[in-house]
Coordinates of C-alpha atoms in Angstrom, one line a residue:
Chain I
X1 CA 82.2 -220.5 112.8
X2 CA 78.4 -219.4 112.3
X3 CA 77.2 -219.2 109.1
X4 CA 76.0 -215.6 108.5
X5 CA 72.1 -215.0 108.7
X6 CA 70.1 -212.8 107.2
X7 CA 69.5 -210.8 103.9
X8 CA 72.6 -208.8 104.4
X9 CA 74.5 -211.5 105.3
X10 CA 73.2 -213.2 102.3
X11 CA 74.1 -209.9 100.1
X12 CA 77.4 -209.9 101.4
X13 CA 78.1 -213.7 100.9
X14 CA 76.9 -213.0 97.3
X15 CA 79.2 -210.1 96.9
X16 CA 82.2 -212.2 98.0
X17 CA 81.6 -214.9 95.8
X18 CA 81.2 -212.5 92.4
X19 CA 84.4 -211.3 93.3
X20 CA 86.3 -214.4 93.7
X21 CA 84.1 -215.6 90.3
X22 CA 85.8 -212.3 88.9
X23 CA 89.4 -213.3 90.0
X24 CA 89.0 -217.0 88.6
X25 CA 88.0 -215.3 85.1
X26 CA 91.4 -213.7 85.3
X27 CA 92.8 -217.4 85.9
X28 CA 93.7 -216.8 89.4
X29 CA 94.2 -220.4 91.0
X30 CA 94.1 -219.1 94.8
X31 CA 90.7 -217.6 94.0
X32 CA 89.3 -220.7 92.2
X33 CA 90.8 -222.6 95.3
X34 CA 88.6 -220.4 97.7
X35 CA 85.4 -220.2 95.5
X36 CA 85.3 -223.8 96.1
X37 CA 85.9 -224.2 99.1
X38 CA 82.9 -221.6 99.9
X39 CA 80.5 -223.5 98.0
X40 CA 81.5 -227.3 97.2
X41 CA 79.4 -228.1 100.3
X42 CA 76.5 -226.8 99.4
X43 CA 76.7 -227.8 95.8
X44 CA 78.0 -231.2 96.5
X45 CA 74.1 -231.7 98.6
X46 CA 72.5 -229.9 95.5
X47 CA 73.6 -232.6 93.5
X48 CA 73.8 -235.4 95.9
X49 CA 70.0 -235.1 96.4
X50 CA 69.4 -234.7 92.4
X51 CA 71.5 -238.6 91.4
X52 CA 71.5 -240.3 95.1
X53 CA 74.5 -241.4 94.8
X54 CA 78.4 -240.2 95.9
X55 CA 80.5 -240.8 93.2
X56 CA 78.3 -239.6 90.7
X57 CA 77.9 -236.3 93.0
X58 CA 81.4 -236.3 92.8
X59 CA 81.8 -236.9 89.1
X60 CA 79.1 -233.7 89.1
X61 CA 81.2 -231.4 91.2
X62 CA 84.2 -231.9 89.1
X63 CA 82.6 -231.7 85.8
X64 CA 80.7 -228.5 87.6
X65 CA 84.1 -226.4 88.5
X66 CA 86.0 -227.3 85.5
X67 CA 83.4 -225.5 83.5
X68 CA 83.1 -222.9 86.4
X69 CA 86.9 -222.0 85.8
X70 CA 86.4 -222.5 81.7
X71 CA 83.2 -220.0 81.8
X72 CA 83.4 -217.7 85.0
X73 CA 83.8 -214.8 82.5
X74 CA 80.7 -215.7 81.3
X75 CA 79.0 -214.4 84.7
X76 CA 77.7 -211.7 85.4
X77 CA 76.3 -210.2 88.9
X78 CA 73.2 -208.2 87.3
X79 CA 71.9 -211.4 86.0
X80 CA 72.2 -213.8 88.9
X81 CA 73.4 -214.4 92.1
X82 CA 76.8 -216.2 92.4
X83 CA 75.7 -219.2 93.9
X84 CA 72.4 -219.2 91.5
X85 CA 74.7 -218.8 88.6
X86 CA 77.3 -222.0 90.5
X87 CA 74.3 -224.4 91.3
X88 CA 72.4 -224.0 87.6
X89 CA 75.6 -225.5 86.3
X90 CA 75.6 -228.1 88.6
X91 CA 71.8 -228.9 88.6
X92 CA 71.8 -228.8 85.0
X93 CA 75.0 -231.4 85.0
X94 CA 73.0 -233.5 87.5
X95 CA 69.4 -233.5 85.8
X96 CA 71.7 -234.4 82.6
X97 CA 73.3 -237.6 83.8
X98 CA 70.4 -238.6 85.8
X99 CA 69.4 -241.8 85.0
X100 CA 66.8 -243.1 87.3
X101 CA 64.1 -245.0 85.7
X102 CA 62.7 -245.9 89.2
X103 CA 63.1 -243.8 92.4
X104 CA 64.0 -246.7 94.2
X105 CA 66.3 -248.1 91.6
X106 CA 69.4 -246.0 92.7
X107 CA 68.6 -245.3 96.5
X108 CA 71.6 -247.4 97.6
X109 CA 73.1 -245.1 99.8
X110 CA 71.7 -246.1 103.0
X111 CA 73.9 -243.0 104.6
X112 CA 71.9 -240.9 102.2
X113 CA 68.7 -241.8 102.6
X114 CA 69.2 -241.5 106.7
X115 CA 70.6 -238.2 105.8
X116 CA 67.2 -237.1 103.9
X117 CA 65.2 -238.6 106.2
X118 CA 66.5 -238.2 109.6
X119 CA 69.3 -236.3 110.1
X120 CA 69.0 -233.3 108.8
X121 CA 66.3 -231.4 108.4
X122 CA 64.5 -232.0 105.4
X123 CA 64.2 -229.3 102.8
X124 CA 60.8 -228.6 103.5
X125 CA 60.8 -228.1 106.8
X126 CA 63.7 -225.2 106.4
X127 CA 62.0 -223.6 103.6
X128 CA 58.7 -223.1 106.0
X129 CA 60.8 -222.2 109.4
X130 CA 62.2 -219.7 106.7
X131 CA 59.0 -217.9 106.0
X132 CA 60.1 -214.7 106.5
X133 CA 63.0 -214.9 104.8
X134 CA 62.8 -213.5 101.1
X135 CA 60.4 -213.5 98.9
X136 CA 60.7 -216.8 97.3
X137 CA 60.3 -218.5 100.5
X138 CA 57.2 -216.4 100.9
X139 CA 55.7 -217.5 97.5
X140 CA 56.2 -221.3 98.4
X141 CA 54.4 -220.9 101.3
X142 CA 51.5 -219.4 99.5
X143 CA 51.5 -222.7 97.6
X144 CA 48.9 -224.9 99.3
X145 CA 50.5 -228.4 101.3
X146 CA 50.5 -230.6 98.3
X147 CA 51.3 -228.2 95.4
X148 CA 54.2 -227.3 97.6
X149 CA 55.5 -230.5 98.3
X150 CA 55.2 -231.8 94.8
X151 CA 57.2 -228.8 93.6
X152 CA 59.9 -229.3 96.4
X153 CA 60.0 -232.8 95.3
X154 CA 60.6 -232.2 92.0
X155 CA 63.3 -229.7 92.6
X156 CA 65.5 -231.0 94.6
X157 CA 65.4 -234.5 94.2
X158 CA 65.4 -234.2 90.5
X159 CA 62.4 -236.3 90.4
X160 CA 59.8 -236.8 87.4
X161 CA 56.2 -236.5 87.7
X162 CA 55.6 -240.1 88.1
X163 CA 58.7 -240.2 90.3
X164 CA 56.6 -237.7 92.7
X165 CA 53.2 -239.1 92.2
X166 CA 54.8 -242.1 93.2
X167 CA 56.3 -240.6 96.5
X168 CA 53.3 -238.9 97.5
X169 CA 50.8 -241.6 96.3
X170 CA 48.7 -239.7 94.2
X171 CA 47.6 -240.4 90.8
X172 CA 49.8 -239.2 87.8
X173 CA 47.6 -236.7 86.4
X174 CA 46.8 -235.1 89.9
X175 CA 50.4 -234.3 90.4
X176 CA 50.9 -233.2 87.2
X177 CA 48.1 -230.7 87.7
X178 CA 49.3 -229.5 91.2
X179 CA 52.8 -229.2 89.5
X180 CA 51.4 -227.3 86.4
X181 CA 49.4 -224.7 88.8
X182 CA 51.9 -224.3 91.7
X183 CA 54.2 -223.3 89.4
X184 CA 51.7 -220.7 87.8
X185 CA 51.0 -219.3 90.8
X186 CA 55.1 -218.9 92.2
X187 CA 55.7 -217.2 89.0
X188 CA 52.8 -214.5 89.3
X189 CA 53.7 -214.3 93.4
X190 CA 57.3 -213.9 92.3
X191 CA 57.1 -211.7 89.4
X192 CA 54.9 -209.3 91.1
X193 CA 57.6 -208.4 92.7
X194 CA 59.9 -207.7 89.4
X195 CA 59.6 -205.8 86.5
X196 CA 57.3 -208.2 84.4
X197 CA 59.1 -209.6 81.0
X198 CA 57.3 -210.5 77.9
X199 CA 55.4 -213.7 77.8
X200 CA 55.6 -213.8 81.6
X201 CA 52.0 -213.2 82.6
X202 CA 50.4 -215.7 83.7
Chain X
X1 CA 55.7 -232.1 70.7
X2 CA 54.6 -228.6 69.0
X3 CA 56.5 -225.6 70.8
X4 CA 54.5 -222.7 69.5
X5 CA 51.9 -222.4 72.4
X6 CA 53.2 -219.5 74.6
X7 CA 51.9 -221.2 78.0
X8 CA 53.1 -224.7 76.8
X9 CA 56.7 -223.3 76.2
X10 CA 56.5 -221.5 79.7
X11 CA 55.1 -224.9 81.1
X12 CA 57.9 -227.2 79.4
X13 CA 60.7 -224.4 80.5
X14 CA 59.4 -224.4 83.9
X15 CA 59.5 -228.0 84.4
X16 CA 63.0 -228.3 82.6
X17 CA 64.2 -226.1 85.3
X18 CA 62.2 -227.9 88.2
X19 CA 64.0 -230.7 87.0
X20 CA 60.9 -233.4 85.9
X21 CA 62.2 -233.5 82.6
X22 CA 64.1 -236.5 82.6
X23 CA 66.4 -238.4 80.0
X24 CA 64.9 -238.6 76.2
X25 CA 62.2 -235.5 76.9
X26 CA 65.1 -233.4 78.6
X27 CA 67.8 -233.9 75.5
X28 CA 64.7 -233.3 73.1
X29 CA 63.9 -230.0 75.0
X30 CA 67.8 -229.1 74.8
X31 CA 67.9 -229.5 70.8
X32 CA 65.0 -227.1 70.9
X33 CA 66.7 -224.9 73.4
X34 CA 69.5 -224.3 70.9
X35 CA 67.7 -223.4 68.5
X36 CA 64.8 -220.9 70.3
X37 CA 66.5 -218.2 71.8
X38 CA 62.9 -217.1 73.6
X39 CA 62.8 -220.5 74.7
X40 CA 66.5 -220.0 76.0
X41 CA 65.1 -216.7 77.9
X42 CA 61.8 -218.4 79.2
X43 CA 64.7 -221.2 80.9
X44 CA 66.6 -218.7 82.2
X45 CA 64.3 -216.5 83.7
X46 CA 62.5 -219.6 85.2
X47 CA 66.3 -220.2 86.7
X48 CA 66.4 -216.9 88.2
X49 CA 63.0 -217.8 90.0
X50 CA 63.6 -221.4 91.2
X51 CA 67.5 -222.1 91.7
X52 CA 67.4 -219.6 94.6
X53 CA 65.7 -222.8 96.4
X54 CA 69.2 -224.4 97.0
X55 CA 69.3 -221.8 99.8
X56 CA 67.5 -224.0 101.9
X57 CA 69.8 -227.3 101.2
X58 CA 71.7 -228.6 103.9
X59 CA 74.8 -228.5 102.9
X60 CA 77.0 -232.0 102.8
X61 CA 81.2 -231.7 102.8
X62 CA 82.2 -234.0 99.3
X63 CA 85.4 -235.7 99.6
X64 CA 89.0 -234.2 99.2
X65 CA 89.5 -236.5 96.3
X66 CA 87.3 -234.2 94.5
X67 CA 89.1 -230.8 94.5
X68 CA 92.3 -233.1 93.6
X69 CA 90.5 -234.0 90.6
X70 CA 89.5 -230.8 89.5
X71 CA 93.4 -229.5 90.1
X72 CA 94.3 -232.5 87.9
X73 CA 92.0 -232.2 85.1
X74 CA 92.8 -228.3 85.0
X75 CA 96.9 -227.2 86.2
X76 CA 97.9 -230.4 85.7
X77 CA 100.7 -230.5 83.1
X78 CA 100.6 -234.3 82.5
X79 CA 96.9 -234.2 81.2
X80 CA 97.0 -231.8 78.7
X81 CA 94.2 -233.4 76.8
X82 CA 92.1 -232.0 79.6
X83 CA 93.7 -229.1 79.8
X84 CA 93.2 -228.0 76.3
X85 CA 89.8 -228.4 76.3
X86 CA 89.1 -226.9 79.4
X87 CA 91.3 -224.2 80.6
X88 CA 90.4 -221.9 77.7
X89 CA 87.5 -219.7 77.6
X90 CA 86.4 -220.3 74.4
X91 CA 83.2 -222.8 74.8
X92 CA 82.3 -224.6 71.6
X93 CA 85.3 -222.9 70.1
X94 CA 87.2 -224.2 66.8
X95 CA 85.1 -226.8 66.1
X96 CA 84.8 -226.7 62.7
X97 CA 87.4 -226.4 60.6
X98 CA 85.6 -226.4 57.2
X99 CA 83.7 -223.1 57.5
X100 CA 85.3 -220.8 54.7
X101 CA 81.8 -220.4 53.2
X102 CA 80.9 -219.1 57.0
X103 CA 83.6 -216.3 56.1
X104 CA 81.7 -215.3 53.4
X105 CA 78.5 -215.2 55.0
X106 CA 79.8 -213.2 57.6
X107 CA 81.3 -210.6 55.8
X108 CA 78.3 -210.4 53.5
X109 CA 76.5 -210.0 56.5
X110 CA 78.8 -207.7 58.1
X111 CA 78.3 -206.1 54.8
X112 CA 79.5 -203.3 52.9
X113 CA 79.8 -201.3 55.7
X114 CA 82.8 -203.2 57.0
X115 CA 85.4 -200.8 55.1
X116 CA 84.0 -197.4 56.2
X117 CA 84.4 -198.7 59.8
X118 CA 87.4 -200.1 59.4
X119 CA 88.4 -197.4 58.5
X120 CA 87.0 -195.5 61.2
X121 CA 88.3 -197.7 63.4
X122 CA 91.8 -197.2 62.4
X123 CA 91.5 -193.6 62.8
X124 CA 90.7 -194.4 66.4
X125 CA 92.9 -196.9 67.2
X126 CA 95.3 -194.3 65.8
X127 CA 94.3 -191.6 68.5
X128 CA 94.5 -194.2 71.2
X129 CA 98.2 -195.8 70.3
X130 CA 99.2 -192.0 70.5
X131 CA 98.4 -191.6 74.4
X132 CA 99.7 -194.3 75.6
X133 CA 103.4 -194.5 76.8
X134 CA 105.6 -195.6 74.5
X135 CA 106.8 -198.2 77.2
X136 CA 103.5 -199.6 77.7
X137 CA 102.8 -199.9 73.9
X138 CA 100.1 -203.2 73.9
X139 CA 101.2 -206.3 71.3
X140 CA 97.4 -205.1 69.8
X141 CA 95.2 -203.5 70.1
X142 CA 91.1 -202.6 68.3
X143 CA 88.7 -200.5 68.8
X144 CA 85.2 -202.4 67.5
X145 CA 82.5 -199.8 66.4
X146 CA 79.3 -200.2 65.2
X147 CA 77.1 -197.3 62.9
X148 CA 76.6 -195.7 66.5
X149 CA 80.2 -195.4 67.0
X150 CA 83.0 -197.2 69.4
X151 CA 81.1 -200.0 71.7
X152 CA 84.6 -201.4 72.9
X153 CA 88.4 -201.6 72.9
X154 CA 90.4 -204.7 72.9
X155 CA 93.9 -204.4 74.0
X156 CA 96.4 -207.7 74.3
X157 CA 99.2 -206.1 76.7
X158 CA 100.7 -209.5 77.2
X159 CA 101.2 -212.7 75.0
X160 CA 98.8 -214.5 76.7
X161 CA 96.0 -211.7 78.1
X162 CA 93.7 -209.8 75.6
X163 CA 91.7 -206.8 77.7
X164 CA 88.1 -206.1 76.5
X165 CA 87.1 -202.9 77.5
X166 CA 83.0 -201.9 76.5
X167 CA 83.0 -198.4 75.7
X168 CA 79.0 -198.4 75.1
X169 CA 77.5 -201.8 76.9
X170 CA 75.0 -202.9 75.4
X171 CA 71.3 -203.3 77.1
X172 CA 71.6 -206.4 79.4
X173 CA 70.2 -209.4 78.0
X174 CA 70.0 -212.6 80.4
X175 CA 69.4 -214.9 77.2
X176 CA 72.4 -214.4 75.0
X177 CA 76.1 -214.1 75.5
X178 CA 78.4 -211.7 73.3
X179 CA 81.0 -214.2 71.6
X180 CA 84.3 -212.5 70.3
X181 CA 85.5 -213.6 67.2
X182 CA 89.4 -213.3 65.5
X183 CA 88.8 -213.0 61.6
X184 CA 92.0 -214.0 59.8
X185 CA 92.0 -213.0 56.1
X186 CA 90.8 -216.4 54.7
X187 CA 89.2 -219.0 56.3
X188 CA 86.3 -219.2 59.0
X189 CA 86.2 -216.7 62.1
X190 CA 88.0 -218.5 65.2
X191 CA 86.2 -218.1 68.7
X192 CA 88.1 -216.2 71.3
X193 CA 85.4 -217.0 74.1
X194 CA 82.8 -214.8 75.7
X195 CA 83.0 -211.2 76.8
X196 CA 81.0 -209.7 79.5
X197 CA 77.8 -207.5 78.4
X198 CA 79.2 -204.8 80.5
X199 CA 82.1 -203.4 81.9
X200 CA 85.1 -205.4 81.1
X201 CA 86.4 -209.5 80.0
X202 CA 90.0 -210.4 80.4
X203 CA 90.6 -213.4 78.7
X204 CA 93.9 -215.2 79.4
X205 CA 95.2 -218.3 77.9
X206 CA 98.3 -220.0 76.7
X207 CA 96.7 -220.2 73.0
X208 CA 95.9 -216.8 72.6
X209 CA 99.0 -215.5 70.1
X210 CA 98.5 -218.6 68.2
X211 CA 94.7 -217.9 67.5
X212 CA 95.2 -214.5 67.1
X213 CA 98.3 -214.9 64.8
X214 CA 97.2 -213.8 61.1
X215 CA 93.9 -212.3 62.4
X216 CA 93.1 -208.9 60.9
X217 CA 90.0 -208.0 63.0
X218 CA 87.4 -208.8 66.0
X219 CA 84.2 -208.9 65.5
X220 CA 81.0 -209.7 68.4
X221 CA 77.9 -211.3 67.6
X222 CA 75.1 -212.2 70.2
X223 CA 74.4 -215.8 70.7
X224 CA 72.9 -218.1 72.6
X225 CA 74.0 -218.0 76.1
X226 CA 76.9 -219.9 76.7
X227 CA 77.8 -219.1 72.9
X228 CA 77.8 -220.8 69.5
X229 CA 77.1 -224.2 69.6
X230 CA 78.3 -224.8 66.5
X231 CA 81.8 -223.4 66.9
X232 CA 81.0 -220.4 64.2
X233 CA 79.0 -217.3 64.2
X234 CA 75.3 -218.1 63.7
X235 CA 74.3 -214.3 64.0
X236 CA 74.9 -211.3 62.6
X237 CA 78.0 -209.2 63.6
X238 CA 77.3 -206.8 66.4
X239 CA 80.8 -204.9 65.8
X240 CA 83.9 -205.1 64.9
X241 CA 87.5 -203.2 64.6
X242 CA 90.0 -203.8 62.6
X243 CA 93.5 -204.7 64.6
X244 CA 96.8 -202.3 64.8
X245 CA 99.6 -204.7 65.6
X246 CA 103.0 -202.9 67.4
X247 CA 106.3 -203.9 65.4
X248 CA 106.8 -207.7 64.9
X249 CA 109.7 -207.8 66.3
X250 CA 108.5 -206.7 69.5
X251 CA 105.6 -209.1 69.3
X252 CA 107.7 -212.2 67.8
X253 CA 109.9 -211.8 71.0
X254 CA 107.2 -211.7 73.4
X255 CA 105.0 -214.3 71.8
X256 CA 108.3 -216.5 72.4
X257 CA 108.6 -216.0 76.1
X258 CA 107.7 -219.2 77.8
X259 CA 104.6 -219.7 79.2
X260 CA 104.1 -217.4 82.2
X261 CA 100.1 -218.1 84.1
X262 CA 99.1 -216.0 87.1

């Protein structure tokens, strides 16, 4: 079946999933059963990418939806999407056990790293071809190259600033900088776009 | 690390959230997380701006092992250790046992005004007992006010489901989560779990008549999102109501029933 495209699509996907995440706070099993089944795969790669390796993106998942069935009456659709709400618990949970002194320390997973690489398009790449496709897409393409691909580094591999210096061979302090600023300038692209909150000028 | 600079603390919660934050710095930043609600807000709001990225990740099919594990961990009746700690909604709940001194903070917090709308709240709970069908009378039921009047009613219809109904929401507030609290007449406040800012929380678990036996009133305070991490109230109380309880016969018999789960 084709994955729906689109921000209506995308709407509607969102809409599904708050109401299964409704039914799971009442403790409904069939629900929980079909809330993850509509998301372990994309959650599973959100942490996969983050520790590298399966079992531990297994370990994450787990630990992820038994505090998705403990807190789901903690959510709530005016402050977050579904799957925003889903994948902070699991990035959180992955950043938390992450234990990666060295990037090339725990890159064993030779199917991984193909995957990353090769296979699939990488994150990048998707997030430009998605250009006009919501506004966040639209403010990380208004990073320049590098400030972009440090940040997209950093997020979805989990990786530190030396981590992504390393990766994109520059020197510490320049990716910290590129970091530092990309970020400065998402936030003003994306939050002049929202109702500005305190403290959130940049 | 000094945490006072408004662009450092926007800096440091951006990065927590991008995820370069690793290890030592990243449990450091977490102590100060749970103790800086602004912080808390900077985080989430940085959340809301960046986790919207995963839309891009290919998505990669995890093993069935792991759905088995989450079944066992949660329904499964042979790990119970799990079970207990997880199936409730009642995060960071009944931690602490020794917190009798948190009683009395709390109600000299809650203050003097806590009789008056008791009170009050009897008066209401009164009116709303007397329209419902006698047939359908609830186990118990609340209704927590503060000095602007009613902001919800709690009704527990079944031994193991209590319905929290806000009257009055409050504003929305993406860095906090309202924790309900069970005050028994001695003793520390036991955590019932977290209740929606708006419209309404049902809260079901197996536990719930035997942390609500004894207890003479609910209270909410606001705390840090994903509640107390201490296991008690760390803020002020928001509201409260005092709790009208149907016959005990009535609720003896169906606190006995055996377990019944959707």
């Amino acid at each position: 079946m084709m994955k729906p495209t689109g921000p209506n699509a995308v709407a509607e996907r969102g809409a599904e999933l708050a109401q299964l995440l409704a039914q799971v706070a009442l403790g409904n099993r069939a629900a929980f059963e079909s809330l993850y089944a509509a998301t372990k795969a994309k959650l599973f790669a959100v942490s996969l990418r983050i520790v590298r390796e399966r079992h531990i993106a297994e370990e994450v998942l787990q630990d992820s939806f038994v505090k998705i069935w403990s807190h789901a009456s903690d959510y709530a659709i005016e402050k977050s999407a579904p799957l925003t709400w889903m994948a902070t618990i699991v990035r959180n949970r992955s950043l938390d056990i992450v234990r990666r002194p060295h990037i090339e320390l725990a890159d064993e997973d030779d199917a991984l790293a193909a995957l990353m690489v090769d296979d699939a398009p990488s994150a990048l790449d998707q997030l430009a071809a998605r250009r006009d496709e919501g506004q966040l897409a639209r403010c990380m393409q208004a990073l320049d190259g590098e400030q972009r691909k440090s940040i997209a580094l950093a997020f979805f591999e989990g990786l530190s600033h030396s981590e992504v210096a390393e990766k994109v061979q520059r020197p510490l302090g320049t990716v910290k900088t590129q970091i530092r600023r990309g970020l400065l300038k998402l936030r003003g692209c994306l939050d002049g776009h929202v109702q500005r909150d305190i403290g959130a000028q940049a | 690390m000094k945490l006072s600079h408004p662009e450092l603390r926007s800096r440091l919660a951006a990065e927590y959230v991008l995820g370069t934050m690793h290890g030592a710095a990243r449990r450091r930043f977490q102590t100060y997380l749970e103790r800086d609600a602004a912080l808390r807000a900077e985080v989430n709001q940085w959340q809301a701006r960046l986790v919207p990225l995963i839309d891009v990740v290919t998505p990669i099919e995890p093993p069935r092992r792991v759905w088995q594990k989450i079944e066992a961990r949660l329904f499964d009746a042979n790990s119970t250790q799990t079970q207990a700690s997880t199936v409730v909604s009642t995060p960071n709940a009944a931690k602490r046992g020794s917190a009798s001194g948190l009683f009395t903070w709390l109600t000299s917090r809650a203050g003097l005004t806590f009789a008056a709308s008791a009170l009050c709240g009897m008066l209401a709970v009164l009116l709303l007992v007397r329209q419902l069908p006698p047939y359908d009378q609830p186990m118990r039921v609340a209704v927590l006010e503060d000095t602007s009047g009613a902001r919800m009613v709690i009704e527990q219809n079944k031994p193991q489901l209590l319905e929290v109904r806000m009257v009055k929401p409050w504003k929305a507030n993406t860095s906090s989560s309202f924790q309900l609290w069970i005050l028994p007449p001695d003793g520390a406040p036991r955590s019932i779990g977290l209740i929606n800012q708006d419209g309404s929380t049902k809260i079901e678990m197996k536990e719930l008549e035997g942390l609500l036996e004894g207890g003479l009133a609910f209270a909410v305070t606001r705390e840090a999102k994903g509640g107390s991490v201490t296991g008690q109230p760390t803020m002020p109380i928001l509201c409260k109501g005092v709790i009208a309880k149907t016959p005990p016969r009535e609720a003896n018999r169906s606190a006995n029933k055996p377990a019944n789960t959707i």
